[in-house]
mmCIF file of C-alpha atoms and ligand atoms in Angstrom:
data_model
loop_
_atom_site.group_PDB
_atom_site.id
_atom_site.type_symbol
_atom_site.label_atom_id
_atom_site.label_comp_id
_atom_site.label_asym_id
_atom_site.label_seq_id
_atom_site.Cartn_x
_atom_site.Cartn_y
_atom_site.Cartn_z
ATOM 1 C CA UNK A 793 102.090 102.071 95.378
ATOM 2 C CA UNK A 794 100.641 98.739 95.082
ATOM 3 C CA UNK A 795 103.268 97.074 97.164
ATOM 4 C CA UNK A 796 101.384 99.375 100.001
ATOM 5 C CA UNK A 797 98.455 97.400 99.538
ATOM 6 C CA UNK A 798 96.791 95.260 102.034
ATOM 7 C CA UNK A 799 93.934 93.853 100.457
ATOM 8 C CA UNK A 800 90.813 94.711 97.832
ATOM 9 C CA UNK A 801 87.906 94.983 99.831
ATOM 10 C CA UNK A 802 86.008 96.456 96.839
ATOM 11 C CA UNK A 803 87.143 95.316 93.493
ATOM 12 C CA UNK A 804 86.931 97.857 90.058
ATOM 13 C CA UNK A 805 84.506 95.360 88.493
ATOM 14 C CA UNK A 806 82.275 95.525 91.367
ATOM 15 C CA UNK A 807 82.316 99.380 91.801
ATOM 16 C CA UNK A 808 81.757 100.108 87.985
ATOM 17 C CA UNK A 809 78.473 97.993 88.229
ATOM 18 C CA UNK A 810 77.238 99.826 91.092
ATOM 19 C CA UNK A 811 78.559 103.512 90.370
ATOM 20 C CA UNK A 812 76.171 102.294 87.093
ATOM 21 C CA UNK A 813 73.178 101.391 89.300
ATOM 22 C CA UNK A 814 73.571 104.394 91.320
ATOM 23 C CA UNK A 815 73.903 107.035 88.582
ATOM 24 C CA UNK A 816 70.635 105.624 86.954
ATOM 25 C CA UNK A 817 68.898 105.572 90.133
ATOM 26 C CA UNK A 818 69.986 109.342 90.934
ATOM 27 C CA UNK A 819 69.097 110.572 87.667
ATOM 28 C CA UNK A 820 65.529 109.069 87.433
ATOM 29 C CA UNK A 821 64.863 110.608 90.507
ATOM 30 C CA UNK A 822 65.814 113.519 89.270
ATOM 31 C CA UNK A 823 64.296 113.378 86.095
ATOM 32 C CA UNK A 824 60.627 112.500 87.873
ATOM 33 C CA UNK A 825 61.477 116.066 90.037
ATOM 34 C CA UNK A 826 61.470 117.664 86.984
ATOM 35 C CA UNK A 827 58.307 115.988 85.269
ATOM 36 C CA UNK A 828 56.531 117.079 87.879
ATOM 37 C CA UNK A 829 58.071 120.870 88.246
ATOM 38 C CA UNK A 830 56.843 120.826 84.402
ATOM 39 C CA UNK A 831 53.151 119.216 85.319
ATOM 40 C CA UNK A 832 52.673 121.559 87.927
ATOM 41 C CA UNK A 833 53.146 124.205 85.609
ATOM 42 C CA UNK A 834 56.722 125.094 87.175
ATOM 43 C CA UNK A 835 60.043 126.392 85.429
ATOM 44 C CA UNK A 836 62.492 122.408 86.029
ATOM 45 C CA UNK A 837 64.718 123.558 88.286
ATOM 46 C CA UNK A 838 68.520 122.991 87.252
ATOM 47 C CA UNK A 839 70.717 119.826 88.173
ATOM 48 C CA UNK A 840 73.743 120.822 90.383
ATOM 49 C CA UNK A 841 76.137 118.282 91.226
ATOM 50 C CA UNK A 842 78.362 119.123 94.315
ATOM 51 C CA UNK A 843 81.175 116.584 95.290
ATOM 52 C CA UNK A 844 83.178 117.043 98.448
ATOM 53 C CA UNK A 845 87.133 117.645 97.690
ATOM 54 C CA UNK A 846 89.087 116.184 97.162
ATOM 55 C CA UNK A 847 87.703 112.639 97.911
ATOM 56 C CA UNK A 848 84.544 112.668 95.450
ATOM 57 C CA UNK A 849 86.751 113.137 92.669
ATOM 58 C CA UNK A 850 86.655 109.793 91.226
ATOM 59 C CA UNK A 851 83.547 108.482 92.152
ATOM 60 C CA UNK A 852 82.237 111.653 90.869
ATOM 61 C CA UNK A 853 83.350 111.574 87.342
ATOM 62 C CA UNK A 854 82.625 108.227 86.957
ATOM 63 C CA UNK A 855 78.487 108.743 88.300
ATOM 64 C CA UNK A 856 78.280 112.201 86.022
ATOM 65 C CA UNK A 857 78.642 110.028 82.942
ATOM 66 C CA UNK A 858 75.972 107.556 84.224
ATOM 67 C CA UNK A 859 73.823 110.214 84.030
ATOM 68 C CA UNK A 860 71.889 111.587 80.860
ATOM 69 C CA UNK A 861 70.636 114.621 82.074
ATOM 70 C CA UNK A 862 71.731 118.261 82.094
ATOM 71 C CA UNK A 863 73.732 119.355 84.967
ATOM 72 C CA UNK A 864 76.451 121.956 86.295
ATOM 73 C CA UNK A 865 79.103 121.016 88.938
ATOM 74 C CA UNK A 866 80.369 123.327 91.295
ATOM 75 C CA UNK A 867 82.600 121.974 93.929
ATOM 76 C CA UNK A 868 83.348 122.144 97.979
ATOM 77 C CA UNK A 869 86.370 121.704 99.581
ATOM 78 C CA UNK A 870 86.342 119.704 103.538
ATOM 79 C CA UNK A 871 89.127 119.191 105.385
ATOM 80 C CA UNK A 872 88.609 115.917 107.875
ATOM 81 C CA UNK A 873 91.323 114.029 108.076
ATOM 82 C CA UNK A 874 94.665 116.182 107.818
ATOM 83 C CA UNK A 875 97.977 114.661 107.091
ATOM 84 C CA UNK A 876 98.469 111.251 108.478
ATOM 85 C CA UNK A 877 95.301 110.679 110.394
ATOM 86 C CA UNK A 878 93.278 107.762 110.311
ATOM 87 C CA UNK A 879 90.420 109.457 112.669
ATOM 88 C CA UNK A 880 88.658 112.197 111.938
ATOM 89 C CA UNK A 881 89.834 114.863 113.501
ATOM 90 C CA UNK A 882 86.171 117.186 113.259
ATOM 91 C CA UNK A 883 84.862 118.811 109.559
ATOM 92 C CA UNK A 884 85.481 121.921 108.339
ATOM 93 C CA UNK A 885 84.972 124.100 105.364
ATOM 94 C CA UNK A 886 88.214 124.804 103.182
ATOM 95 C CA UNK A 887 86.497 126.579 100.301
ATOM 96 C CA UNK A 888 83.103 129.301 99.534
ATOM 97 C CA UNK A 889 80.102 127.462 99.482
ATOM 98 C CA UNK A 890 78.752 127.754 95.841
ATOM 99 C CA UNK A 891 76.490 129.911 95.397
ATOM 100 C CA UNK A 892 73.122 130.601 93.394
ATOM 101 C CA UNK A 893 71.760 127.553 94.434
ATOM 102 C CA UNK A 894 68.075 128.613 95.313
ATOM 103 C CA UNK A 895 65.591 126.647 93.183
ATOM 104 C CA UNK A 896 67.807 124.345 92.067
ATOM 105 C CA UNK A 897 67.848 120.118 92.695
ATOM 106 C CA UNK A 898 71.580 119.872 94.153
ATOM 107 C CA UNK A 899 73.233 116.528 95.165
ATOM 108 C CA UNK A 900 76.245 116.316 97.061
ATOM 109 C CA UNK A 901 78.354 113.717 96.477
ATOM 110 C CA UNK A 902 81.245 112.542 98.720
ATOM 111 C CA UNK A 903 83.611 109.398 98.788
ATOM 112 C CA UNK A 904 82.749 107.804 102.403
ATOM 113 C CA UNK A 905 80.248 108.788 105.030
ATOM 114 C CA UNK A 906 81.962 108.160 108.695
ATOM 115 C CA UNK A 907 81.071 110.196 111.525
ATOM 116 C CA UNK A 908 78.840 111.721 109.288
ATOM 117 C CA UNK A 909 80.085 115.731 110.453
ATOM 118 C CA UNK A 910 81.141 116.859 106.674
ATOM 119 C CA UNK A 911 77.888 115.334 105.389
ATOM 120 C CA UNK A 912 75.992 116.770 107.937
ATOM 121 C CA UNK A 913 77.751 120.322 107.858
ATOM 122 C CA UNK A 914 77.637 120.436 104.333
ATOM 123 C CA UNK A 915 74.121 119.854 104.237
ATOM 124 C CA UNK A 916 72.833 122.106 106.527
ATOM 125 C CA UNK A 917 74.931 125.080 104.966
ATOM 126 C CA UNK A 918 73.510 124.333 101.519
ATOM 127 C CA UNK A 919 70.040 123.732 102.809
ATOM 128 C CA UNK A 920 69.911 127.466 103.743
ATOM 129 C CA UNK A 921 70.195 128.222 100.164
ATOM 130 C CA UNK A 922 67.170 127.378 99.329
ATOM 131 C CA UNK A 923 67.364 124.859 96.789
ATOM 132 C CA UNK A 924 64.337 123.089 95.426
ATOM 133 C CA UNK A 925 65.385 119.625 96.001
ATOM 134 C CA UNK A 926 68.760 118.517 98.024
ATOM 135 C CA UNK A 927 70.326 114.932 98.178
ATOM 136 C CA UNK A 928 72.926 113.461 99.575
ATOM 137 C CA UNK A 929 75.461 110.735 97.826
ATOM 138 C CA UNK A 930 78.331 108.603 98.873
ATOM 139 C CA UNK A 931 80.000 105.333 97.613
ATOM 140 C CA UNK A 932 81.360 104.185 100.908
ATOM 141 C CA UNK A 933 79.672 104.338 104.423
ATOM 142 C CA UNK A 934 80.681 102.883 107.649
ATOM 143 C CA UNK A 935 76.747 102.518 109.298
ATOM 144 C CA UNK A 936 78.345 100.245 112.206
ATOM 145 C CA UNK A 937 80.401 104.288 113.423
ATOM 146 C CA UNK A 938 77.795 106.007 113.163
ATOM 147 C CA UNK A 939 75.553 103.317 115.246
ATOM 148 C CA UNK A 940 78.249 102.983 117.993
ATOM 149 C CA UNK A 941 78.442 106.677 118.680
ATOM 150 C CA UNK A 942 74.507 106.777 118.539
ATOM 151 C CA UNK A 943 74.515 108.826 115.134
ATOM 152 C CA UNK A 944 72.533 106.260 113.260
ATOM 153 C CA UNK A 945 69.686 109.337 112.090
ATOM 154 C CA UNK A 946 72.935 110.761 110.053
ATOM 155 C CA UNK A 947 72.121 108.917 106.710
ATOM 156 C CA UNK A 948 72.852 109.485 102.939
ATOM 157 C CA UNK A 949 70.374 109.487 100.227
ATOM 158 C CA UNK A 950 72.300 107.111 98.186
ATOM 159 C CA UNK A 951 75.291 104.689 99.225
ATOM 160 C CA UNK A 952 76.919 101.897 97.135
ATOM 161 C CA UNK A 953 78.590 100.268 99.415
ATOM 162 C CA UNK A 954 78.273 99.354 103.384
ATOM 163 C CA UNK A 955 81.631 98.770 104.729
ATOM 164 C CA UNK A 956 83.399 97.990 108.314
ATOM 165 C CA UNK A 957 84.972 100.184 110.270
ATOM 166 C CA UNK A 958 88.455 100.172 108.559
ATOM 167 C CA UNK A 959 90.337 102.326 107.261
ATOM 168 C CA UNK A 960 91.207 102.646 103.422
ATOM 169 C CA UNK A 961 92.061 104.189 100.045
ATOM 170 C CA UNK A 962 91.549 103.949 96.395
ATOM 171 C CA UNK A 963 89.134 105.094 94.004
ATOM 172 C CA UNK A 964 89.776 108.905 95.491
ATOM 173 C CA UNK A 965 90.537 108.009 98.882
ATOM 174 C CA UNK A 966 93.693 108.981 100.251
ATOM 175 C CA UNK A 967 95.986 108.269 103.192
ATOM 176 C CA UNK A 968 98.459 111.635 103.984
ATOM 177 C CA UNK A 969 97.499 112.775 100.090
ATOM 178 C CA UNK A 970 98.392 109.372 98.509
ATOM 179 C CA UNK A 971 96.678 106.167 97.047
ATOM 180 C CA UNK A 972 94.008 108.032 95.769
ATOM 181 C CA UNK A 973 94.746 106.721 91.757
ATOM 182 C CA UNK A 974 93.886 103.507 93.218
ATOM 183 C CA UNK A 975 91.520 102.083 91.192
ATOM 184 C CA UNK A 976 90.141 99.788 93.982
ATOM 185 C CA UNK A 977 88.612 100.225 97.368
ATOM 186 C CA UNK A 978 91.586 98.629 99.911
ATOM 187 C CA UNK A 979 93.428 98.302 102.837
ATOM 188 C CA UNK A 980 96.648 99.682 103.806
ATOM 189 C CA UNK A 981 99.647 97.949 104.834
ATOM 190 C CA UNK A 982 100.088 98.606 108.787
ATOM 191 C CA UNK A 983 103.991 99.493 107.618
ATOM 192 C CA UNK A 984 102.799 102.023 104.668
ATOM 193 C CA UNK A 985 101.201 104.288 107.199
HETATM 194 P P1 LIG B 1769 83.145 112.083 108.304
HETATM 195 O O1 LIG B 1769 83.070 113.574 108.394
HETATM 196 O O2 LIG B 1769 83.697 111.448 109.553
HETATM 197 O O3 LIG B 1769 81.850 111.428 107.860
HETATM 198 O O4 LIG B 1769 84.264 111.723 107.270
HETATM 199 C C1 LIG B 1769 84.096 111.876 105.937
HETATM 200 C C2 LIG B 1769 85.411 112.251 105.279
HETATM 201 O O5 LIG B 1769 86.530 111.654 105.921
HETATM 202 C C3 LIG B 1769 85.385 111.731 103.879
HETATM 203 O O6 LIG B 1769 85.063 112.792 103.008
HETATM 204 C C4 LIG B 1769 86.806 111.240 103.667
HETATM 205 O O7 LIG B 1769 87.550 112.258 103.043
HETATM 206 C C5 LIG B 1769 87.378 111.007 105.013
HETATM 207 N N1 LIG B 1769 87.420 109.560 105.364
HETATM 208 C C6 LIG B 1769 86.603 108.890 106.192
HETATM 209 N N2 LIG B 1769 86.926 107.579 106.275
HETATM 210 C C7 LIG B 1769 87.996 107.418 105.455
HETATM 211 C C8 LIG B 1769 88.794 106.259 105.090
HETATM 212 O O8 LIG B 1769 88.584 105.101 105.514
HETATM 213 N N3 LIG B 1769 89.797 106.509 104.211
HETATM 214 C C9 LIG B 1769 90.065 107.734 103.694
HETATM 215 N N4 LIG B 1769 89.326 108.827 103.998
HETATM 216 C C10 LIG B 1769 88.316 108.670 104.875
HETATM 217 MG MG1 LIG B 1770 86.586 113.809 101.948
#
């Protein structure tokens, strides 16, 4: 596997310390939703955490345990980029949507935002659920796609990292199924692919 690999673009010291930041961020937020669920004299809605398969995997468990607070995950599985493609070839939904999810503060949580189509699909089918509070969450996004194909209003809640358009693995990202035990954000070899 690592003989595949190009270069680190993101190294494992570097995405500990801001999976960190991010999971504290995300859960005060959350925390302050519920504070005021409880002034207004409202039931606190539950914590759902929802990451994108298989991607989110990683990034996932890694941000749940940054995260003192009590919460349930249920999961949703996107198909984007089948096999051996390098392009998105359009979103769609593998799995059931979870359900029960009315009244409830739900985050999804994915690996990279691109085009921004699963992000975008996901959210809008979960936002018809009725939840009381939805929020989106990636590690990875590539702003500079989304900007050239005049998508720039497709944004998540929280990113960690801003990256170029390239193409890469590691830390739950796969190319054909592979390189997803990674524990880095890189490049592939032009020969691995
Ligand atoms: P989008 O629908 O174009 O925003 O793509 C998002 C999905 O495509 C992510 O959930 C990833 O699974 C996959 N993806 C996008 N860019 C990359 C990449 O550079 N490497 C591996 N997977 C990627
Ligand atoms: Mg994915």
């Amino acid at each position: 596997m690592y003989r595949d690999i190009q270069r680190v673009l993101i190294d494992q010291g570097t995405i500990a310390a801001r999976v960190r930041a991010m999971g504290q961020e995300l859960a005060t937020d959350l925390d302050r939703d519920l504070r005021e669920q409880v002034q207004n004299g409202d039931k606190p809605g539950q914590i759902v955490l929802i990451p994108i398969l298989t991607g989110a995997i990683v990034f996932l468990a890694d941000l749940i345990r940054q995260m003192p607070l009590k919460m349930s995950i249920d999961v949703v599985a996107v198909s984007s980029y089948p096999g051996k493609s390098v392009q998105s070839k359009g979103a769609s939904i593998k799995s059931e949507l979870p359900k029960n999810l009315k009244d409830k503060h739900v985050v999804i949580v994915d690996d990279i935002l691109d085009s921004g189509q699963t992000i975008s699909i996901v959210r809008s089918l979960i936002s018809e659920l009725q939840p009381a509070s939805l929020r989106t969450c990636v590690l990875l996004d590539k702003k500079c796609v989304r900007a050239h194909q005049g998508d720039a209003a497709i944004q998540a809640d929280y990113f960690g990292f801003d990256i170029p358009d390239e193409f890469v693995v590691g830390y739950g990202l796969d190319y054909n199924g592979y390189y997803r035990n990674y524990p880095e954000i890189a490049a592939l070899r032009d020969d691995a692919r």
